[in-house]
PDB file of C-alpha atoms in Angstrom:
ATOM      1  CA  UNK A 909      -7.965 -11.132 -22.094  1.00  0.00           C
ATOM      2  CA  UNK A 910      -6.686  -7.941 -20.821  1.00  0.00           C
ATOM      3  CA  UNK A 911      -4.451  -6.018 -23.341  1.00  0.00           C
ATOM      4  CA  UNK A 912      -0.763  -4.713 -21.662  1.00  0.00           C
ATOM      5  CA  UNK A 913      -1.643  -1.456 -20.878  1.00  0.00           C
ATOM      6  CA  UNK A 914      -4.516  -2.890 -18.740  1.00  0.00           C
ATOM      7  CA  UNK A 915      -2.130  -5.334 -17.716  1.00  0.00           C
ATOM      8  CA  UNK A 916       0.663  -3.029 -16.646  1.00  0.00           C
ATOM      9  CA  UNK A 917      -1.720  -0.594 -14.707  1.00  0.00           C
ATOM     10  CA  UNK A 918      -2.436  -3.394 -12.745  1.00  0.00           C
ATOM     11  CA  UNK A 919       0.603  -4.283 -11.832  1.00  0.00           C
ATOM     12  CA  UNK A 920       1.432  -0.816 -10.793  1.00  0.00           C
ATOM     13  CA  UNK A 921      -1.887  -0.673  -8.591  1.00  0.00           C
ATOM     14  CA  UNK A 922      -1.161  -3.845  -6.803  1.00  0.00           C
ATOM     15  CA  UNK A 923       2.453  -2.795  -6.373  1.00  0.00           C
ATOM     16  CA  UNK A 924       1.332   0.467  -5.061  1.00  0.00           C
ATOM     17  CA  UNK A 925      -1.357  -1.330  -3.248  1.00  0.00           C
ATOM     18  CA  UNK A 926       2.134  -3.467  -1.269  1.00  0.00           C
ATOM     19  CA  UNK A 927      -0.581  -6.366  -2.805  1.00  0.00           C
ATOM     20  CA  UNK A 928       2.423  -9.331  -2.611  1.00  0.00           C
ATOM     21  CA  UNK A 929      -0.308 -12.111  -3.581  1.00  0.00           C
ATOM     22  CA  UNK A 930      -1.621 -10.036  -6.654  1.00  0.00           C
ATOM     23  CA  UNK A 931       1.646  -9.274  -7.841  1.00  0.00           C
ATOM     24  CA  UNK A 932       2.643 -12.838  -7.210  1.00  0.00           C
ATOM     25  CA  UNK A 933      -0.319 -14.424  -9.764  1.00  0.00           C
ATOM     26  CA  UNK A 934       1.243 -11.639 -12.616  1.00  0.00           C
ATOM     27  CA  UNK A 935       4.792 -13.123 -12.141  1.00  0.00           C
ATOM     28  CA  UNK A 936       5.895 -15.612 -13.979  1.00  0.00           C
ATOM     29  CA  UNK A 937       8.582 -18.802 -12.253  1.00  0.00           C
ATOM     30  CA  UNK A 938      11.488 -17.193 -13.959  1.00  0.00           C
ATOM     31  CA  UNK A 939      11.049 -13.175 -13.339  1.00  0.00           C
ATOM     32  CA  UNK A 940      13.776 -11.453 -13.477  1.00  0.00           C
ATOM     33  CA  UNK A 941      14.034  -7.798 -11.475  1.00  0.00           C
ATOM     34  CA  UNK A 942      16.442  -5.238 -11.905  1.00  0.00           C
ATOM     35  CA  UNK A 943      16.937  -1.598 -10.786  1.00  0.00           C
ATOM     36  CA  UNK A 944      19.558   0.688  -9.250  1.00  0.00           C
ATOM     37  CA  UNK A 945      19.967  -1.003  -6.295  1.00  0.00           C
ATOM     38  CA  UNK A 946      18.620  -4.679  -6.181  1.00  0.00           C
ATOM     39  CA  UNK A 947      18.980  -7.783  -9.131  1.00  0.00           C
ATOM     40  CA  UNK A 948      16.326 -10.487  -8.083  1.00  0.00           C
ATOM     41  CA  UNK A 949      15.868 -13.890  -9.948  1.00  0.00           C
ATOM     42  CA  UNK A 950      13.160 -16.205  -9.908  1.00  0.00           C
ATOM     43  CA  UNK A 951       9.790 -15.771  -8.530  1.00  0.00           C
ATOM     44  CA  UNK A 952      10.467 -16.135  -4.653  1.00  0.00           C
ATOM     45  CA  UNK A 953      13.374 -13.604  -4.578  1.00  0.00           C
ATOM     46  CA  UNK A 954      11.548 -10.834  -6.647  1.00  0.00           C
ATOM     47  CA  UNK A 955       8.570 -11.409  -4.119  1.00  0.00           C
ATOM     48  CA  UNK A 956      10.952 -11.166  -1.782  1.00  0.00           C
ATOM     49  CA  UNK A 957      12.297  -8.316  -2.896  1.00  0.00           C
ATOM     50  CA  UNK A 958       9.298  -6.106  -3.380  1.00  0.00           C
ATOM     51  CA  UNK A 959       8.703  -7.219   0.819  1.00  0.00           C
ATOM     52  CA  UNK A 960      11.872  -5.355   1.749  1.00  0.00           C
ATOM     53  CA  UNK A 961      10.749  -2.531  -0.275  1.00  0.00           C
ATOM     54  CA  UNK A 962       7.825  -2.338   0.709  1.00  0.00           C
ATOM     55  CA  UNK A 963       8.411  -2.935   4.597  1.00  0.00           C
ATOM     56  CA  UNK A 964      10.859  -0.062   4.039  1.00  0.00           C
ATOM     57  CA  UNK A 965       8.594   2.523   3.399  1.00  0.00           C
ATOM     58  CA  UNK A 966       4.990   3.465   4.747  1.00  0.00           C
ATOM     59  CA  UNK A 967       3.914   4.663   1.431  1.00  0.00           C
ATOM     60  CA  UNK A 968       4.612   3.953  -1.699  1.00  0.00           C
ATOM     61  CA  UNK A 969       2.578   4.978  -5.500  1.00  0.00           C
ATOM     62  CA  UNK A 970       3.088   4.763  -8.456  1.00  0.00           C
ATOM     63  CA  UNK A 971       1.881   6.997 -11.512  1.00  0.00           C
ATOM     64  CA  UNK A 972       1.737   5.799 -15.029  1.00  0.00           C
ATOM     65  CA  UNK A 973       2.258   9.324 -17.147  1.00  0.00           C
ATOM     66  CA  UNK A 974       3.797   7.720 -19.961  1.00  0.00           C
ATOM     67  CA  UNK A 975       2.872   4.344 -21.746  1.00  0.00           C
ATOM     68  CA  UNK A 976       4.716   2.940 -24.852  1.00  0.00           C
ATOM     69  CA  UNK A 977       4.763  -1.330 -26.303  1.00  0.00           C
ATOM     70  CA  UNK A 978       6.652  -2.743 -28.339  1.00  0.00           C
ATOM     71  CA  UNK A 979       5.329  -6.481 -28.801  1.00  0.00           C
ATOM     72  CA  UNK A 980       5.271  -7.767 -25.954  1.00  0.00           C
ATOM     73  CA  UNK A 981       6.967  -4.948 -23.462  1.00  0.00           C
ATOM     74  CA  UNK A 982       5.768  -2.355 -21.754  1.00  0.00           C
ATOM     75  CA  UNK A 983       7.845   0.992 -21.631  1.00  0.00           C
ATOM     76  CA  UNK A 984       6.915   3.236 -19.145  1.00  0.00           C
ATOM     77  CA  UNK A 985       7.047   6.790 -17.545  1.00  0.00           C
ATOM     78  CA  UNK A 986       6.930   7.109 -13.844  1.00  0.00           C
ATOM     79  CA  UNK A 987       6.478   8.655 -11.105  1.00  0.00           C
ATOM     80  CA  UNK A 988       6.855   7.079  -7.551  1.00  0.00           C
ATOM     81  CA  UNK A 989       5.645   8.872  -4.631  1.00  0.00           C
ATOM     82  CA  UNK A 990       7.669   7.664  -1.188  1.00  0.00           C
ATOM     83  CA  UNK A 991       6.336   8.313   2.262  1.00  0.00           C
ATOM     84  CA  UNK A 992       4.243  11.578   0.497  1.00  0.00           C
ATOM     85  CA  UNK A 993       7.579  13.358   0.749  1.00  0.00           C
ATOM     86  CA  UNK A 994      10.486  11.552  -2.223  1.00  0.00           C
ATOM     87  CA  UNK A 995       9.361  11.913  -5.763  1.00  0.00           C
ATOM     88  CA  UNK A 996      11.397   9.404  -7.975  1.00  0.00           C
ATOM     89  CA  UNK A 997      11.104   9.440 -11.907  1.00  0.00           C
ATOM     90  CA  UNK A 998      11.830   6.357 -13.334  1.00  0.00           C
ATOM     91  CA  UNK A 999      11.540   4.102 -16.540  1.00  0.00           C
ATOM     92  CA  UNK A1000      10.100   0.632 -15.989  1.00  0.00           C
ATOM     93  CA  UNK A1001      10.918  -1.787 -19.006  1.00  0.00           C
ATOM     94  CA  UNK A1002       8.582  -4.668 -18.083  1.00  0.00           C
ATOM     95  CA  UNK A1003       8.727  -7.685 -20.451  1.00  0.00           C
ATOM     96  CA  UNK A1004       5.330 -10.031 -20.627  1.00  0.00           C
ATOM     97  CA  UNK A1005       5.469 -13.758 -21.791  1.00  0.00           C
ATOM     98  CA  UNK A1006       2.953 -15.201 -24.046  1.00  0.00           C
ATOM     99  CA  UNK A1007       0.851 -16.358 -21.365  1.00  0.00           C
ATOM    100  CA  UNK A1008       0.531 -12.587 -20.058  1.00  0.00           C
ATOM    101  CA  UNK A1009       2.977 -13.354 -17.133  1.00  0.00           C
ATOM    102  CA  UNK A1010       5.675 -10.613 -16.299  1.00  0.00           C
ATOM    103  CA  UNK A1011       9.100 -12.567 -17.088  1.00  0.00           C
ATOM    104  CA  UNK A1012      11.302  -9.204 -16.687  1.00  0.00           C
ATOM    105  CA  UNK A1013      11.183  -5.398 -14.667  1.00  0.00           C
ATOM    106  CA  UNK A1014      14.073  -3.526 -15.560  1.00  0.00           C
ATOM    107  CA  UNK A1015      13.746   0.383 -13.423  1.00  0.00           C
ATOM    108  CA  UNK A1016      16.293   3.184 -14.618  1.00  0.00           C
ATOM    109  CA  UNK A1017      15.838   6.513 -12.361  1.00  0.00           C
ATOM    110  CA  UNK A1018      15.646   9.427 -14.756  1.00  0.00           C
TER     111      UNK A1018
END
């Protein structure tokens, strides 16, 4: 079994990746997203969620410079790189389930 480090860089490769079917197997039924602009519930309207973001740029990464758990969540450092041209920091707060399954993304910009 992966540990949550392992388990959160893969999550940000597949998001940087636009990888929708990836990210959907690491979701669990009930996720929960929240950042500065967009609250999704449920598994559907997250995925749905991450389309619209993704459609809405041509590029999109994501750098892990910072790593920190508690339990079972995942605090982390980021950097996301937009179109090769918008450099966001941000804090991800990503809560895991027992089964491994992200339940909960919180994103603050710094």
């Amino acid at each position: 079994m992966e540990n949550l480090e392992q388990k959160t860089k893969k999550y940000f490769n597949n998001f940087s990746n636009k990888d929708l079917k990836e990210l959907s197997k690491m979701f669990s039924e009930n996720i929960c997203l929240q950042d500065w602009e967009i609250f999704a519930e449920g598994k559907s309207e997250v995925l749905e969620a991450n389309k619209n973001i993704f459609d809405s740029v041509d590029s999109i990464s994501v750098t892990l410079k910072e790593f920190y758990q508690d339990g079972s969540v995942a605090i982390c450092l980021i950097d996301i790189n937009v179109n090769n041209e918008e450099m966001l920091k941000v804090i991800d707060i990503i809560k895991f389930n027992k089964d491994q399954k992200i339940i909960e993304v919180s994103a603050y910009k710094q």
